Amino acid sequence: MSTIEDAAINGGTEKSMSEKYVYYFGDGAAEGNGSMKDVLGGKGAGLAEMTNAGVPVPPGFTITTGVCRHYYANGRQLPREFGAEQDAALARLESSLGKTLGDADDPLLVSVRSGAKFSMPGMMDTILNLGLNDKAVHGLAAKTGNERFAWDCYRRFIQMFSSVVMELEKNEFEHIIEAMKHKKKVKLDTELTAKDLEALTLEFKRHVRKRVGRDFPQDAREQLAMARDAVFRSWNNDRAIYYRKQNQIPDDIGTAVNVQAMVFGNMGDTSGTGVGFTRNPSTGENHFYGEYLTNAQGEDVVAGVRTPHPIDDLEKEMPDCFRQLHEITKRLEKHYRDIQDFEFTIQEGKLYLLQTRNGKRTAQAAVRIAVEMVKEGLITEKEAILRVEPASLDQLLHPRLDPKAKVNVIAKGLSASPGAAVGIAVFDADTAAEMGHAKKKVILVRKETTPDDIHGMDAAQGILTATGGMTSHAAVVARGMGKPCVSGVSAIHVNEKARTMTVDKLVVKEGDWITIDGSTGRVMLGAVPTMEAAVSGEFAEFMAIADKHRRLKVRSNADIPRDALKAREFGAEGIGLCRTEHMFFAEERLPHVVQMIMAAPQVKALGEKLAAKEKQLDGSIGGENKKLKTEIAVLKKELAAPLKSYKSALAKLLPFQRADFYGLFKAMKGYPVTIRTLDPPLHEFLPKREDLMVDIATLPRATAAQKKEMVKKYRFKSVTQLKAGMPDLLRRVEELHEFNPMMGHRGCRLGITYPEVTEMQARAIFEAAVKIVKEGGSVVPEVMIPLIGTVEELKDQGAIVRRVAEETIAKAGVKLEYLVGTMIEIPRAALTAGRVAEVAEFFSFGTNDLTQMTYGYSRDDAGKFLPEYVNRKILPGDPFVSVDQEGVGMLMDWAVKNGRETRGKLKVGICGEHGGDPASVEFCHRTNLDYVSCSPFRVPLARLAAAQAAVRGTTAESDRR
Ligand code: PEP
Ligand code: MG
């Protein structure tokens, strides 16, 4: 550890002959300046800068960090020349204000604060009103005409000084106050009178004498020396050492000490105090904004005891001060080139600025201010881009809770998809869909959602799930739909059968109103009022600025034309991922999908047998030949029915798919559209095994109504069909059961075993595309094969797609460009990217699966331990939210480089959820991806993050030069 103490052991710090130890600021000029943070600390440099900018800050002086270093390096001795410099600065301060430290009639009071180069909040408490003593307290009372105030200041000063400087416990004084209140039979400090506070001060002093063995220092200069040394000591208190370690602040730089005159706003009707902003921090409007109180202290404004006046009233009450304040704060805004949040005090007609800093603002204000400041020539476009937090744009795109509304929060979960939603709780997707279509507002509450719930999710205002993380089905789909979603609310227990959700003893029944806030993860009882998103004209202007500066393209993940249109509205430049399976879940399609799945294994098994026999037949002669022919005829007969069923199911699906793709192509008006072949394990399209087992068992005793319900549920046409079909359905569900479906029969593995499915999808894609071309439109389909681990898998599927494409294009006699590429979502595919790129014309990183497979964390189960991992800093954050740049990122970087070594112009994008995360977007920029793709509502965020990455990149580049 390199501390200042070590420096002392090594012989002390060097001292240059010309070193200056004390820097004065005040009377319109400062000896230091804003660039001297090393010497004056951050606060001292800021005070100097403000003074130099002509801002009337209360005058004072800064004792340099060099004095602190000297103090430690020389056995807690101060430099020899220091005393004289401090005396001179103090004398200048006294003469500037016409007051003397410790004076009995009109005392100068000062504050003493630490201030290192880097802000270290909480290192040392500020000491206010230093200079008060038994005599000066009367002077203060006379000057303010407020005896109570004077004694209150004095007792607070003793309390603060004794704890910070003399190291007594704070609560020792609190006990004395409590005893006094008890004696006076009052509850609040504010109920103590001036006389009570005077008596309290006496008690405090007695206590100090008893505990420290000396009187409370009455000499104001001694007070100052003691406070200054306490600041130096505080540099090495446990809190400060810990803070430095946490924030990688060097131990040996020391702290400065700022001594500054106190000013009071409670010295009569020509005094006052207030706070304000140079522009409206809520709307961004360029209008002076703030409030103040006459004859009051800062605390009075904040505490809400008296109602402050709008700042415009100051213009009438103290016109000179108002004009000066307005002019100064505007100047400050120009100086700092950002909206300022300031505090001021007027002491007997003289204005002082106590603080100014860049103001916090809403997203709406941030956008408007950035755009207007560019127009005013105050900031550059690049600076404007960096002024808005990408994630905050969500606030502009979704409804939010009325900030004034009262809320009754009953639980908290993950903020899975932003925005607020209000509705009645319903516990299954069918009811949600029914009620939603009847224009009722509902929140779909599930333990977790499955693809089967999609119609209910679509009809609901928002989705609430008890389990699941940020990439759970509910979260991903809700974000895609732009619907608010709170997931992983472990405190709620959902009983889907009883149609209730319980939180401790509270039971929410179906039909009760609830509100969810997907931006904060809060779940509330009752219908909380919401506010519609306000997308102002400046928002579009701001995005246009961002677009000018970004290199990365931004696409959207969208499965249906409605989402594609939304994505275009938000500025998407293509579709980066269309998950075709989502098209299979729609009510009129699912029966054909089920039919296809039911027939598939027989088709496969019999087809393989038949092929083997036919091969055998090729090389056979005589009697064997005859036998084989008979066997082949039998097999063909057996195969006929399932094959017919299989082919007719696919044939029924084809026009649906074709219409879907046509809609997408049309919506995207020539922008590229990436369509992924079927990905999820087939069991997701079939009913749950447990449901089937229960229903098969209850069927013999079921009432007519229950049977009707089951016919509807399992999509049979009659009870007879139901009875015959349920055992088959259960057998197929059991066949499809996998211990780990995420690593099972899914992705390209489906297309390889059932090539007809890939073929049908390819046909639908290219038939739709040639239709667009024939109509005179333009389209660039990009067909994407999911979950490959080897180049051979891609070769197999790519060949089918290319064959169908060529056939369809030739038949139509049109010209059509298309690409065949792959997702990179298995580490092996990333590692062998050089080979994969021999076949793939583009890569798209499926970082949801790539993260799952790289860590070996199931994306559906990781919610059980990930929060603890993050809390205990075993992981820096949730890798399903922001790309793990060290591990997953290394694979991505490798894949990009090796892929492009094989195919120079390889197009590379990302379509996992990370494509809408600002830090991940920045990583994609640095890794030279061509585009990111995210859900439609995140498109503006990604556009801004991409622009910020580009701007930061150029800044870093120019810094290097
Ligand atoms: C992915 O894995 O990142 C991806 C986009 O695919 P899915 O989430 O559909 O598995
Ligand atoms: Mg995937």
Short mmCIF file of C-alpha atoms in Angstrom, two decimals, residues 292-488:
data_model
loop_
_atom_site.label_atom_id
_atom_site.label_comp_id
_atom_site.label_asym_id
_atom_site.label_seq_id
_atom_site.Cartn_x
_atom_site.Cartn_y
_atom_site.Cartn_z
CA TYR A 292 -37.27 31.08 -2.98
CA LEU A 293 -38.23 32.34 0.47
CA THR A 294 -37.64 35.76 1.95
CA ASN A 295 -35.96 35.97 5.35
CA ALA A 296 -35.22 32.27 5.47
CA GLN A 297 -32.44 29.73 5.60
CA GLY A 298 -31.78 27.12 2.93
CA GLU A 299 -33.28 24.42 5.11
CA ASP A 300 -36.63 26.24 5.13
CA VAL A 301 -36.92 25.94 1.35
CA VAL A 302 -36.13 22.24 1.35
CA ALA A 303 -38.06 21.28 4.52
CA GLY A 304 -41.40 22.37 3.14
CA VAL A 305 -42.48 24.13 6.37
CA ARG A 306 -43.12 27.37 4.52
CA THR A 307 -44.35 27.40 0.92
CA PRO A 308 -41.71 28.95 -1.30
CA HIS A 309 -42.60 31.53 -3.98
CA PRO A 310 -41.96 31.03 -7.68
CA ILE A 311 -38.74 32.71 -8.72
CA ASP A 312 -40.62 35.13 -10.99
CA ASP A 313 -41.97 36.85 -7.83
CA LEU A 314 -38.40 37.79 -6.89
CA GLU A 315 -38.44 40.13 -9.84
CA LYS A 316 -41.03 42.26 -8.04
CA GLU A 317 -39.67 41.81 -4.54
CA MET A 318 -35.94 42.35 -5.17
CA PRO A 319 -35.61 43.36 -8.83
CA ASP A 320 -31.86 44.03 -8.75
CA CYS A 321 -31.08 40.69 -7.19
CA PHE A 322 -33.41 38.93 -9.64
CA ARG A 323 -31.78 40.54 -12.65
CA GLN A 324 -28.34 39.75 -11.32
CA LEU A 325 -29.30 36.15 -10.55
CA HIS A 326 -30.81 35.68 -13.99
CA GLU A 327 -27.84 37.16 -15.73
CA ILE A 328 -25.29 35.19 -13.67
CA THR A 329 -26.99 31.85 -14.02
CA LYS A 330 -27.34 32.29 -17.78
CA ARG A 331 -23.66 33.11 -17.88
CA LEU A 332 -22.94 30.01 -15.83
CA GLU A 333 -24.93 27.95 -18.27
CA LYS A 334 -22.80 29.34 -21.10
CA HIS A 335 -19.64 28.73 -19.11
CA TYR A 336 -20.45 25.11 -18.21
CA ARG A 337 -22.41 24.58 -21.44
CA ASP A 338 -25.17 22.74 -19.68
CA ILE A 339 -28.34 23.41 -17.69
CA GLN A 340 -27.38 24.60 -14.19
CA ASP A 341 -29.01 23.69 -10.90
CA PHE A 342 -28.07 26.45 -8.46
CA GLU A 343 -28.53 27.53 -4.84
CA PHE A 344 -28.43 31.16 -3.83
CA THR A 345 -28.68 33.33 -0.76
CA ILE A 346 -29.33 37.03 -0.55
CA GLN A 347 -27.82 38.59 2.54
CA GLU A 348 -29.01 42.12 3.18
CA GLY A 349 -29.56 42.83 -0.52
CA LYS A 350 -26.36 41.15 -1.69
CA LEU A 351 -26.63 38.07 -3.84
CA TYR A 352 -24.38 35.04 -3.36
CA LEU A 353 -24.33 31.84 -5.36
CA LEU A 354 -23.64 28.96 -2.99
CA GLN A 355 -23.50 26.21 -5.52
CA THR A 356 -24.01 25.49 -9.17
CA ARG A 357 -23.85 22.14 -10.89
CA ASN A 358 -25.12 20.45 -14.01
CA GLY A 359 -28.82 19.89 -13.39
CA LYS A 360 -30.52 16.51 -13.31
CA ARG A 361 -33.35 16.32 -15.85
CA THR A 362 -36.01 14.02 -17.22
CA ALA A 363 -35.45 12.24 -20.52
CA GLN A 364 -37.88 14.60 -22.22
CA ALA A 365 -35.98 17.62 -20.92
CA ALA A 366 -32.62 16.09 -21.78
CA VAL A 367 -33.65 15.65 -25.41
CA ARG A 368 -35.13 19.13 -25.76
CA ILE A 369 -32.21 20.82 -24.03
CA ALA A 370 -29.66 18.96 -26.16
CA VAL A 371 -31.43 19.92 -29.41
CA GLU A 372 -31.93 23.55 -28.40
CA MET A 373 -28.38 23.97 -27.15
CA VAL A 374 -27.09 22.79 -30.53
CA LYS A 375 -29.32 25.37 -32.23
CA GLU A 376 -28.10 28.05 -29.83
CA GLY A 377 -24.53 27.15 -30.75
CA LEU A 378 -23.77 26.30 -27.14
CA ILE A 379 -22.77 22.69 -27.76
CA THR A 380 -21.76 20.58 -30.75
CA GLU A 381 -23.87 17.77 -32.18
CA LYS A 382 -21.44 15.24 -30.78
CA GLU A 383 -21.80 16.71 -27.31
CA ALA A 384 -25.59 16.71 -27.67
CA ILE A 385 -25.49 13.00 -28.47
CA LEU A 386 -23.59 12.30 -25.27
CA ARG A 387 -26.01 14.37 -23.16
CA VAL A 388 -28.88 11.86 -23.26
CA GLU A 389 -28.79 8.52 -21.49
CA PRO A 390 -29.89 5.90 -24.09
CA ALA A 391 -31.83 3.84 -21.55
CA SER A 392 -33.82 6.92 -20.53
CA LEU A 393 -35.43 7.10 -23.98
CA ASP A 394 -37.69 4.31 -22.83
CA GLN A 395 -39.47 6.95 -20.73
CA LEU A 396 -40.45 8.71 -23.95
CA LEU A 397 -41.85 5.68 -25.69
CA HIS A 398 -44.07 4.06 -23.11
CA PRO A 399 -46.89 5.21 -20.84
CA ARG A 400 -45.70 5.88 -17.33
CA LEU A 401 -47.26 6.20 -13.90
CA ASP A 402 -48.55 9.60 -12.98
CA PRO A 403 -45.79 10.76 -10.61
CA LYS A 404 -48.41 12.43 -8.39
CA ALA A 405 -50.44 9.27 -7.93
CA LYS A 406 -50.49 7.38 -4.62
CA VAL A 407 -49.27 3.82 -5.01
CA ASN A 408 -49.65 0.69 -2.91
CA VAL A 409 -46.67 -1.46 -3.84
CA ILE A 410 -47.24 -5.11 -2.93
CA ALA A 411 -44.18 -6.72 -4.51
CA LYS A 412 -41.16 -6.06 -6.66
CA GLY A 413 -39.63 -8.07 -9.48
CA LEU A 414 -37.43 -7.53 -12.53
CA SER A 415 -38.11 -4.57 -14.77
CA ALA A 416 -38.39 -6.87 -17.76
CA SER A 417 -40.11 -4.60 -20.27
CA PRO A 418 -40.65 -0.90 -19.62
CA GLY A 419 -43.82 1.11 -19.21
CA ALA A 420 -46.79 1.10 -16.88
CA ALA A 421 -49.88 -1.03 -17.37
CA VAL A 422 -53.19 -1.15 -15.53
CA GLY A 423 -55.77 -3.89 -15.74
CA ILE A 424 -57.67 -6.58 -13.96
CA ALA A 425 -55.72 -9.66 -13.02
CA VAL A 426 -56.42 -12.74 -15.15
CA PHE A 427 -54.64 -16.03 -14.82
CA ASP A 428 -54.79 -17.73 -18.21
CA ALA A 429 -54.18 -16.67 -21.77
CA ASP A 430 -57.60 -17.66 -23.13
CA THR A 431 -59.44 -15.49 -20.62
CA ALA A 432 -56.99 -12.66 -21.29
CA ALA A 433 -57.66 -12.95 -25.01
CA GLU A 434 -61.44 -13.11 -24.55
CA MET A 435 -61.53 -10.11 -22.25
CA GLY A 436 -58.99 -8.23 -24.31
CA HIS A 437 -61.10 -8.64 -27.41
CA ALA A 438 -64.09 -7.40 -25.42
CA LYS A 439 -61.99 -4.23 -24.91
CA LYS A 440 -61.41 -4.95 -21.23
CA LYS A 441 -58.05 -4.01 -19.76
CA VAL A 442 -56.27 -7.02 -18.32
CA ILE A 443 -52.92 -7.94 -16.86
CA LEU A 444 -51.97 -11.51 -17.63
CA VAL A 445 -50.58 -13.04 -14.43
CA ARG A 446 -48.75 -16.36 -14.84
CA LYS A 447 -46.22 -18.37 -12.92
CA GLU A 448 -44.34 -18.17 -16.19
CA THR A 449 -45.52 -17.81 -19.78
CA THR A 450 -45.06 -20.28 -22.63
CA PRO A 451 -45.39 -19.81 -26.39
CA ASP A 452 -48.93 -21.10 -25.95
CA ASP A 453 -49.84 -17.89 -24.09
CA ILE A 454 -49.01 -15.62 -26.98
CA HIS A 455 -52.63 -14.70 -27.82
CA GLY A 456 -53.28 -13.77 -24.18
CA MET A 457 -50.12 -11.69 -24.01
CA ASP A 458 -51.12 -9.94 -27.18
CA ALA A 459 -54.52 -9.01 -25.77
CA ALA A 460 -53.23 -7.94 -22.32
CA GLN A 461 -52.05 -4.49 -21.27
CA GLY A 462 -49.13 -6.01 -19.44
CA ILE A 463 -47.63 -9.26 -18.21
CA LEU A 464 -46.66 -10.30 -14.72
CA THR A 465 -44.80 -13.53 -13.94
CA ALA A 466 -43.66 -15.02 -10.65
CA THR A 467 -40.57 -16.66 -12.12
CA GLY A 468 -38.21 -16.07 -15.05
CA GLY A 469 -35.38 -13.66 -15.70
CA MET A 470 -34.67 -10.92 -18.20
CA THR A 471 -34.54 -13.35 -21.13
CA SER A 472 -37.47 -15.49 -20.02
CA HIS A 473 -40.19 -16.08 -22.57
CA ALA A 474 -42.41 -13.43 -20.96
CA ALA A 475 -39.64 -10.82 -20.97
CA VAL A 476 -38.49 -11.40 -24.54
CA VAL A 477 -41.96 -11.53 -26.04
CA ALA A 478 -43.24 -8.56 -24.02
CA ARG A 479 -40.30 -6.42 -25.10
CA GLY A 480 -40.93 -7.46 -28.67
CA MET A 481 -44.55 -6.41 -28.36
CA GLY A 482 -43.64 -3.22 -26.51
CA LYS A 483 -45.80 -4.31 -23.57
CA PRO A 484 -44.88 -3.63 -19.98
CA CYS A 485 -43.70 -6.74 -18.15
CA VAL A 486 -42.55 -7.47 -14.63
CA SER A 487 -40.98 -10.91 -14.30
CA GLY A 488 -39.40 -12.95 -11.53
#
